PDB file of C-alpha atoms in Angstrom:
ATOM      1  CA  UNK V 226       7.314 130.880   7.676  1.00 47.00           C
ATOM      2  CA  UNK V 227       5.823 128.488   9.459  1.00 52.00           C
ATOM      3  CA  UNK V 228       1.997 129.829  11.328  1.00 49.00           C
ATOM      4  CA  UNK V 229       2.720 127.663  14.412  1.00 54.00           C
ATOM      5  CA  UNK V 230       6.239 129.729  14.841  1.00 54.00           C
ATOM      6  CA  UNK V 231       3.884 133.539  14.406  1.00 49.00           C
ATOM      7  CA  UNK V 232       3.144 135.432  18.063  1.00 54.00           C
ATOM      8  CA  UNK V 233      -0.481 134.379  18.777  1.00 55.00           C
ATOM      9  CA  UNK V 234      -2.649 137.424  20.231  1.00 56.00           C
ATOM     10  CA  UNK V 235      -5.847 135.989  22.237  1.00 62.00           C
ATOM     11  CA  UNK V 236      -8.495 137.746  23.967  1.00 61.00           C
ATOM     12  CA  UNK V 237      -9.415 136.691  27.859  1.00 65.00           C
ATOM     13  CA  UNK V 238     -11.629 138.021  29.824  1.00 81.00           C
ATOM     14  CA  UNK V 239     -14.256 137.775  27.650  1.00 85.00           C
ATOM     15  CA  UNK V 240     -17.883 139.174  28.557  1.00 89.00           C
ATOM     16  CA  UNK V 241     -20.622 138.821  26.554  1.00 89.00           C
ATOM     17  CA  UNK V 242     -23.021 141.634  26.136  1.00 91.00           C
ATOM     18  CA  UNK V 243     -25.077 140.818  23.049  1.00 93.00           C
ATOM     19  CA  UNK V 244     -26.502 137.906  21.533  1.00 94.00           C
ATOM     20  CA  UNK V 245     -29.378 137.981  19.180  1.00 94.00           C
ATOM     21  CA  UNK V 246     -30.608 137.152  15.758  1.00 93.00           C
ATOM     22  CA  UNK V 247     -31.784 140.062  13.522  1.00 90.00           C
ATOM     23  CA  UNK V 248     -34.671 138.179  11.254  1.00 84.00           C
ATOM     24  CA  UNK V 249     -36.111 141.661   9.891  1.00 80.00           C
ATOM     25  CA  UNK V 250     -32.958 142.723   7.930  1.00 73.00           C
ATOM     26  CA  UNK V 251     -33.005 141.801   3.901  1.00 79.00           C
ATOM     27  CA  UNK V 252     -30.343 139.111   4.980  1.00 84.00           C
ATOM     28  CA  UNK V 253     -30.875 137.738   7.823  1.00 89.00           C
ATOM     29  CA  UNK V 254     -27.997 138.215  10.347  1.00 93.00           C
ATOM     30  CA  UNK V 255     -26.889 137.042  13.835  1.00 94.00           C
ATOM     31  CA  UNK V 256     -25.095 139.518  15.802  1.00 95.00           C
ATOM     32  CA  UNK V 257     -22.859 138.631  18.541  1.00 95.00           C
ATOM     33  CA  UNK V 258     -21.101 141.294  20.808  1.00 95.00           C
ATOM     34  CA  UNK V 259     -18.820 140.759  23.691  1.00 93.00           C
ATOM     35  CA  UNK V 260     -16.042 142.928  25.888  1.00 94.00           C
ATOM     36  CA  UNK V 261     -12.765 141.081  26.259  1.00 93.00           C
ATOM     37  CA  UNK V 262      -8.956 141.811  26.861  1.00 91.00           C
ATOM     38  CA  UNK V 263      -6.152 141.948  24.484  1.00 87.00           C
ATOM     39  CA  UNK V 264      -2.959 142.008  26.003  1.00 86.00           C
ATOM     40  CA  UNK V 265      -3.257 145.396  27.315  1.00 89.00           C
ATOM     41  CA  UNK V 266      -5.940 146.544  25.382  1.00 90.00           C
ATOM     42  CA  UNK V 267      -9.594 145.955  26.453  1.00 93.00           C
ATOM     43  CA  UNK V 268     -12.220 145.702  23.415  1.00 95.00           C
ATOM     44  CA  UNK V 269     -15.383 145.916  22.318  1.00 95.00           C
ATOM     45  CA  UNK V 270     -16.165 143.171  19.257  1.00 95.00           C
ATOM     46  CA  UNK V 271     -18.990 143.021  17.329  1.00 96.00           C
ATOM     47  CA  UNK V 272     -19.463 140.307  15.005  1.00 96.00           C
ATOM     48  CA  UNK V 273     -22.183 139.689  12.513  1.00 95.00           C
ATOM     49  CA  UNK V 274     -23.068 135.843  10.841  1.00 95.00           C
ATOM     50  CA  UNK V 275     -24.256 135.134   7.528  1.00 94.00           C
ATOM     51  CA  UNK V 276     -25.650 131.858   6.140  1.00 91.00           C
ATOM     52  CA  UNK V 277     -26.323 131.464   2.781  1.00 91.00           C
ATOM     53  CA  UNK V 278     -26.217 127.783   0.735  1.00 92.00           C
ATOM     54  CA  UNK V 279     -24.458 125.807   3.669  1.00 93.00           C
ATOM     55  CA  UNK V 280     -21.276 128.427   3.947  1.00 94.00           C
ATOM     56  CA  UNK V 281     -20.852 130.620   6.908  1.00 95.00           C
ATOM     57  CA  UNK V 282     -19.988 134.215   6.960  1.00 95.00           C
ATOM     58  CA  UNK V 283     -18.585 136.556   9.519  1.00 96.00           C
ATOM     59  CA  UNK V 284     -17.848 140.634  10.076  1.00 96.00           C
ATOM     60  CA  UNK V 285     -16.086 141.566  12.855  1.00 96.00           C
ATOM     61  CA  UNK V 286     -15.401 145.159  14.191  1.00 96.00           C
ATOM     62  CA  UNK V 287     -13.162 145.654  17.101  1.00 96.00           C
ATOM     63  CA  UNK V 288     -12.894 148.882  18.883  1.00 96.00           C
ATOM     64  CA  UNK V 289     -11.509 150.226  22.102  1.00 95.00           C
ATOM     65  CA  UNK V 290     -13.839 149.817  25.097  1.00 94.00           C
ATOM     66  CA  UNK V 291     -15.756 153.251  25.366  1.00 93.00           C
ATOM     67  CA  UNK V 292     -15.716 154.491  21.484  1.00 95.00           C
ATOM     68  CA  UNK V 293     -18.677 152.621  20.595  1.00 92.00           C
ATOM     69  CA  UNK V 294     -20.322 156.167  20.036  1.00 95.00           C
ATOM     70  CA  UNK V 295     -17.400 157.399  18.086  1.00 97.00           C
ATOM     71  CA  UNK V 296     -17.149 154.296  15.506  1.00 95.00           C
ATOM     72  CA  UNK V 297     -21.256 153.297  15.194  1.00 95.00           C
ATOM     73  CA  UNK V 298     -21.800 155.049  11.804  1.00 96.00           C
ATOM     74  CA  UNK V 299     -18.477 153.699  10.874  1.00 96.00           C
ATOM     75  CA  UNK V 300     -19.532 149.983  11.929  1.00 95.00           C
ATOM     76  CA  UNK V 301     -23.097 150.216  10.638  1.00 94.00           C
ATOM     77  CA  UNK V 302     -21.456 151.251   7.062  1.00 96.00           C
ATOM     78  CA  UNK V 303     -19.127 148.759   7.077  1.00 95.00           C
ATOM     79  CA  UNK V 304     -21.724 145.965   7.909  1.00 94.00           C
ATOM     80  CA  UNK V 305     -24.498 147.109   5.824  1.00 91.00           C
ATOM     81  CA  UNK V 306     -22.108 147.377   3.049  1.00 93.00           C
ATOM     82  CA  UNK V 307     -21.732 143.179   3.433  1.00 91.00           C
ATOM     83  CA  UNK V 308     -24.318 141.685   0.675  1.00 89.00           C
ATOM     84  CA  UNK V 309     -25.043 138.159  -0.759  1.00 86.00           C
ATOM     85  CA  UNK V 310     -25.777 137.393  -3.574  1.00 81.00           C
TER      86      UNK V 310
END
């Protein structure tokens, strides 16, 4: 199929929370998190950016406004799992 003829989802409403750069880890990291709608669904995204050798990377975790507690440990594994090499 064609991508122009999939549903697009997009988030509105979008509220930024945090914005900072994180120059003590072993890679250095910027993290961006914001609050924002999905259809129904309002969300909590955190994303973190890599740079290595001119190419970008990015992590994102997306949770349910409110469950921040219940997913950190899961989030902090899954981004301190990212490593470049």
């Amino acid at each position: 199929r064609d991508l122009h003829s999939f549903p697009t989802r997009r988030s509105s409403d979008l509220e930024p929370v945090e914005s900072k750069l994180d120059s003590t880890a072993s890679q250095q990291y910027y993290t961006l998190k914001y609050y924002g709608r999905q259809g129904k669904f309002l969300l909590t995204t955190i994303q973190h950016y890599y740079l290595k050798d001119e190419v970008g990377y990015a992590l994102t975790f997306t949770i349910k406004n409110g469950k921040e507690t219940d997913y950190a440990l899961l989030s902090e594994k899954m981004f301190s799992s990212f490593k470049l090499h």
